[in-house]
Every structure is written in C-alpha cells, then in structure tokens.
Short mmCIF file of C-alpha atoms in Angstrom, two decimals:
data_model
loop_
_atom_site.label_atom_id
_atom_site.label_comp_id
_atom_site.label_asym_id
_atom_site.label_seq_id
_atom_site.Cartn_x
_atom_site.Cartn_y
_atom_site.Cartn_z
CA MET A 143 -13.37 21.08 -34.59
CA ALA A 144 -13.61 21.64 -30.88
CA ASN A 145 -10.55 20.45 -29.89
CA ALA A 146 -8.73 22.38 -32.93
CA GLY A 147 -10.24 25.61 -31.42
CA LEU A 148 -8.75 24.61 -28.11
CA GLN A 149 -5.26 24.06 -29.92
CA LEU A 150 -5.45 27.23 -31.30
CA LEU A 151 -6.51 29.07 -28.16
CA GLY A 152 -3.88 27.77 -26.19
CA PHE A 153 -1.37 28.68 -29.00
CA ILE A 154 -2.22 31.90 -29.27
CA LEU A 155 -2.16 32.67 -25.40
CA ALA A 156 1.48 31.16 -25.15
CA SER A 157 2.56 33.18 -27.91
CA LEU A 158 1.45 35.81 -26.16
CA GLY A 159 3.05 35.00 -22.94
CA TRP A 160 6.47 34.27 -24.64
CA ILE A 161 6.30 37.64 -26.04
CA GLY A 162 5.73 39.15 -22.76
CA SER A 163 8.48 37.28 -21.24
CA ILE A 164 10.86 38.89 -23.95
CA VAL A 165 9.43 42.46 -23.16
CA SER A 166 9.70 41.92 -19.39
CA THR A 167 13.32 40.59 -19.56
CA ALA A 168 14.38 43.89 -21.85
CA LEU A 169 12.52 46.37 -19.32
CA PRO A 170 14.76 48.14 -16.72
CA GLN A 171 11.72 48.67 -14.39
CA TRP A 172 12.12 45.48 -12.60
CA LYS A 173 12.49 47.51 -9.00
CA ILE A 174 11.49 51.10 -8.81
CA TYR A 175 12.63 53.47 -6.04
CA SER A 176 10.46 53.72 -3.09
CA TYR A 177 9.19 57.18 -1.94
CA ALA A 178 8.77 55.99 1.62
CA GLY A 179 11.18 58.43 3.56
CA ASP A 180 10.62 62.05 4.55
CA ASN A 181 13.45 62.96 3.08
CA ILE A 182 12.90 62.13 -0.71
CA VAL A 183 13.69 63.59 -4.49
CA THR A 184 10.64 63.47 -6.19
CA ALA A 185 12.04 65.53 -9.05
CA GLN A 186 13.81 62.07 -10.30
CA ALA A 187 12.50 58.36 -10.57
CA ILE A 188 15.10 55.39 -9.97
CA TYR A 189 14.91 52.09 -11.31
CA GLU A 190 16.79 48.86 -12.04
CA GLY A 191 16.32 46.02 -14.37
CA LEU A 192 18.33 42.75 -15.13
CA TRP A 193 20.54 44.57 -17.19
CA MET A 194 20.88 48.24 -16.30
CA SER A 195 19.86 50.91 -14.00
CA CYS A 196 18.39 54.31 -15.17
CA VAL A 197 17.64 57.50 -13.54
CA SER A 198 14.71 59.40 -15.00
CA GLN A 199 14.41 63.37 -14.44
CA SER A 200 11.44 65.57 -14.55
CA THR A 201 12.76 67.07 -17.30
CA GLY A 202 12.16 63.90 -19.18
CA GLN A 203 15.78 62.95 -19.74
CA ILE A 204 16.82 59.45 -18.92
CA GLN A 205 20.15 58.16 -18.22
CA CYS A 206 20.96 54.64 -17.94
CA LYS A 207 24.08 52.76 -17.18
CA VAL A 208 24.49 48.73 -17.88
CA PHE A 209 25.73 46.46 -15.19
CA ASP A 210 29.43 46.81 -15.65
CA SER A 211 30.34 42.99 -14.24
CA LEU A 212 28.77 40.15 -14.37
CA LEU A 213 30.33 38.33 -11.66
CA ASN A 214 29.94 41.43 -9.29
CA LEU A 215 26.44 41.19 -9.56
CA ASN A 216 24.32 39.12 -6.61
CA SER A 217 22.86 35.86 -6.81
CA THR A 218 19.79 36.41 -7.10
CA LEU A 219 19.64 38.99 -10.22
CA GLN A 220 22.20 36.33 -11.61
CA ALA A 221 19.55 33.37 -11.52
CA THR A 222 16.97 35.40 -12.80
CA ARG A 223 18.86 36.60 -15.67
CA ALA A 224 19.30 32.84 -16.45
CA LEU A 225 16.11 31.58 -15.74
CA MET A 226 14.33 34.60 -18.01
CA VAL A 227 16.84 33.36 -21.05
CA ILE A 228 15.88 30.02 -20.46
CA GLY A 229 12.27 30.55 -20.48
CA ILE A 230 12.49 32.48 -23.53
CA LEU A 231 14.65 29.85 -25.68
CA LEU A 232 12.32 27.25 -24.34
CA GLY A 233 9.12 29.07 -25.73
CA LEU A 234 10.86 29.49 -28.77
CA ILE A 235 11.40 25.70 -29.20
CA ALA A 236 7.70 25.15 -28.17
CA ILE A 237 6.49 27.27 -30.95
CA PHE A 238 7.81 25.52 -33.45
CA VAL A 239 6.94 21.98 -32.00
CA SER A 240 3.49 22.93 -31.14
CA THR A 241 3.01 24.92 -34.79
CA ILE A 242 3.83 21.13 -36.18
CA GLY A 243 0.74 19.71 -34.17
CA MET A 244 -1.63 22.07 -34.85
CA LYS A 245 -4.53 20.75 -36.81
CA CYS A 246 -4.75 23.62 -39.05
CA MET A 247 -1.08 22.78 -40.28
CA ARG A 248 -0.63 20.38 -42.76
CA CYS A 249 2.50 18.86 -41.32
CA LEU A 250 2.42 15.28 -40.59
CA GLU A 251 -1.38 14.91 -42.21
CA ASP A 252 -0.82 11.18 -42.83
CA ASP A 253 -0.47 10.12 -39.02
CA GLU A 254 -2.86 12.07 -37.14
CA VAL A 255 -1.89 10.33 -33.95
CA GLN A 256 2.14 11.89 -33.78
CA LYS A 257 0.60 14.74 -34.99
CA MET A 258 -1.30 15.43 -31.76
CA TRP A 259 1.35 14.26 -29.92
CA MET A 260 3.29 17.32 -31.11
CA ALA A 261 1.04 19.61 -30.00
CA VAL A 262 1.10 18.02 -26.63
CA ILE A 263 4.77 18.05 -26.44
CA GLY A 264 5.13 21.91 -27.19
CA GLY A 265 2.08 22.48 -24.54
CA ILE A 266 4.55 20.54 -22.47
CA ILE A 267 7.35 22.67 -23.23
CA PHE A 268 5.43 25.88 -23.30
CA LEU A 269 4.51 24.62 -19.15
CA ILE A 270 8.20 24.44 -18.46
CA SER A 271 9.03 27.83 -20.17
CA GLY A 272 6.06 29.61 -17.97
CA LEU A 273 7.24 27.82 -14.63
CA ALA A 274 10.85 29.13 -15.18
CA THR A 275 9.31 32.56 -16.08
CA LEU A 276 7.56 32.37 -12.69
CA VAL A 277 10.18 31.39 -10.71
CA ALA A 278 12.54 34.09 -12.05
CA THR A 279 9.75 36.72 -11.30
CA ALA A 280 8.97 35.15 -7.94
CA TRP A 281 12.65 35.22 -6.85
CA TYR A 282 13.43 38.75 -7.84
CA GLY A 283 10.27 40.00 -6.14
CA ASN A 284 10.57 38.03 -2.88
CA ARG A 285 14.42 39.72 -2.81
CA ILE A 286 12.60 43.02 -2.94
CA VAL A 287 10.46 42.59 -0.41
CA GLN A 288 13.12 41.21 1.88
CA GLU A 289 15.16 44.10 1.28
CA PHE A 290 11.85 46.49 1.63
CA TYR A 291 11.33 45.20 5.08
CA ASP A 292 14.70 44.67 6.16
CA PRO A 293 15.56 47.00 9.38
CA LEU A 294 19.36 47.41 8.31
CA THR A 295 18.35 48.68 4.54
CA PRO A 296 18.23 52.61 4.77
CA ILE A 297 14.76 53.81 3.90
CA ASN A 298 16.21 56.31 1.12
CA ALA A 299 17.54 52.84 -0.73
CA ARG A 300 14.39 50.85 -0.57
CA TYR A 301 12.71 49.90 -3.74
CA GLU A 302 9.02 48.27 -4.86
CA PHE A 303 7.58 46.14 -7.44
CA GLY A 304 7.98 47.60 -10.91
CA GLN A 305 5.88 47.33 -14.14
CA ALA A 306 8.48 44.60 -15.68
CA LEU A 307 7.87 42.46 -12.83
CA PHE A 308 3.97 42.66 -13.29
CA THR A 309 4.59 41.99 -16.81
CA GLY A 310 6.78 38.90 -16.09
CA TRP A 311 3.72 37.68 -13.92
CA ALA A 312 1.16 37.62 -16.67
CA ALA A 313 3.48 36.20 -19.07
CA ALA A 314 4.09 33.05 -17.05
CA SER A 315 0.41 32.99 -16.42
CA LEU A 316 -0.21 33.09 -20.43
CA CYS A 317 2.28 30.42 -20.89
CA LEU A 318 1.10 28.20 -18.24
CA LEU A 319 -2.77 28.38 -19.39
CA GLY A 320 -1.92 28.04 -22.84
CA GLY A 321 0.50 25.28 -22.31
CA ALA A 322 -2.10 23.44 -20.46
CA LEU A 323 -4.66 24.00 -22.88
CA LEU A 324 -2.46 22.82 -25.79
CA SER A 325 -1.55 19.48 -23.55
CA CYS A 326 -5.36 18.72 -23.49
CA SER A 327 -5.00 17.54 -27.28
CA CYS A 328 -3.48 14.52 -25.76
CA PRO A 329 -4.89 11.71 -28.28
CA ARG A 330 -7.36 9.37 -26.26
CA LYS A 331 -6.60 5.66 -26.59
CA THR A 332 -9.29 3.79 -28.65
CA THR A 333 -10.57 0.34 -27.05
CA SER A 334 -9.82 -2.21 -29.27
CA TYR A 335 -13.09 -4.91 -29.13
CA PRO A 336 -13.11 -8.61 -30.19
CA THR A 337 -13.92 -9.36 -33.78
CA PRO A 338 -17.91 -10.77 -33.60
CA ARG A 339 -17.62 -14.53 -34.68
CA PRO A 340 -20.17 -14.89 -37.65
CA TYR A 341 -23.22 -16.88 -36.95
CA PRO A 342 -23.71 -19.96 -39.16
CA LYS A 343 -26.32 -19.59 -41.79
CA PRO A 344 -29.21 -21.70 -41.70
CA THR A 345 -29.30 -24.30 -44.49
CA PRO A 346 -32.08 -23.47 -46.93
CA SER A 347 -35.23 -25.62 -46.83
CA SER A 348 -35.71 -28.40 -49.46
CA GLY A 349 -39.61 -27.81 -49.70
CA LYS A 350 -39.99 -31.53 -48.45
CA ASP A 351 -41.43 -32.25 -45.37
CA TYR A 352 -40.40 -35.76 -43.81
CA VAL A 353 -42.53 -37.56 -41.14
#
C-alpha cells in the first residue's frame, strides 16, 4: 500500500511539472526589461519569450510581435526552444507509460513485475524530461546574466529573469522529484532458497522388543 501511495504521489508531482513546462514554454515573460539606468521609461514594460516579444503599456494595452525568422534567432534561443519542446513530448510519453504501470490501474494485472517495470520506465522518462527543462531554463538564464553584466551591453538594453523562467525551474524540479519517486517502484529481486530435503520418517515400532 505504501508503494502504491508513493507511485501516486510521484505521478501527480511529475504531471504537475509537465503542465508547468507547457505553461513556461507558452509564456512570453522569459526575460523582463531591467529598470537599472537613470533614463528609464516606467510607463511601459518590455519582456521577451521563446516565441515573441511584448510591450505592456501603463494603460493596460499589450502589443506582441512574433519572431519573424527562425534562422535569424540566436543559438541560445533556438536550443532553448528545442529542449523545452523535447521535454514536453517526453513528459507526454512518460504519462502514458507510467499510467500503465500504476498499481491503481488494471493494465497488466497478470504480470506484476512487468507492471512495476512500466512505472519505473515512466519515471526514468520523467527524469529525462525534467533534465531537458532544467538545462533549457538554466542555459537561458545564464545568457541573461552574461548579457546583464557585460560592460558592452547598454544599460537601457539589459534584462532580468522573468516569471516564465521561474515557472520552468519549478516545473523541472517537480518532474525530477516525481520521476525519482516513480523510479523507486523497481521490483525487488526475490532470493531463491534451495528446496529443503525431506527427512526420513522413522519406521513404526512393531511392539516387540528383542534382547
């Protein structure tokens, strides 16, 4: 029963992490304009994501522009896109695989060992999905830090971490934690003991004593 609860907890955490990866990929707030200089305009907020850049006015009006050319983007943005999409696809596969291996499901009831291995494989795929999301967000965040502290970058062109980046880090953590819990469902090897030999039965006494 405890193992089934551990499986369910890992599946829920990993699924929440997968949903968070989708939300993080879709949000445009991967990096937000930094108000670090003297000549700044606080009437608008500028932020960029993986797919578009947006400008939010103080009046509530938001204008977004999708990036035109894929080949014109920098290598960091292209790699981040690819890793996030790969992480989402792997998470979808992991959900289907681990669902078959869950103890609360009736799939593969006849083979308990194979059922547990399906849960383990699903957990491993969740781990790979979380690693892909973690590498993508860490890579993108490192690029923001380098550009922020680069003396050649103008003060009015520096950005900071956005909400989508923090969402991606949280999603990666949930996928890793949930995948690790699912991987704990690994079936234990049963120790085989030799078959005990039957002891010889004593012959019944005839009731006659001989001297």
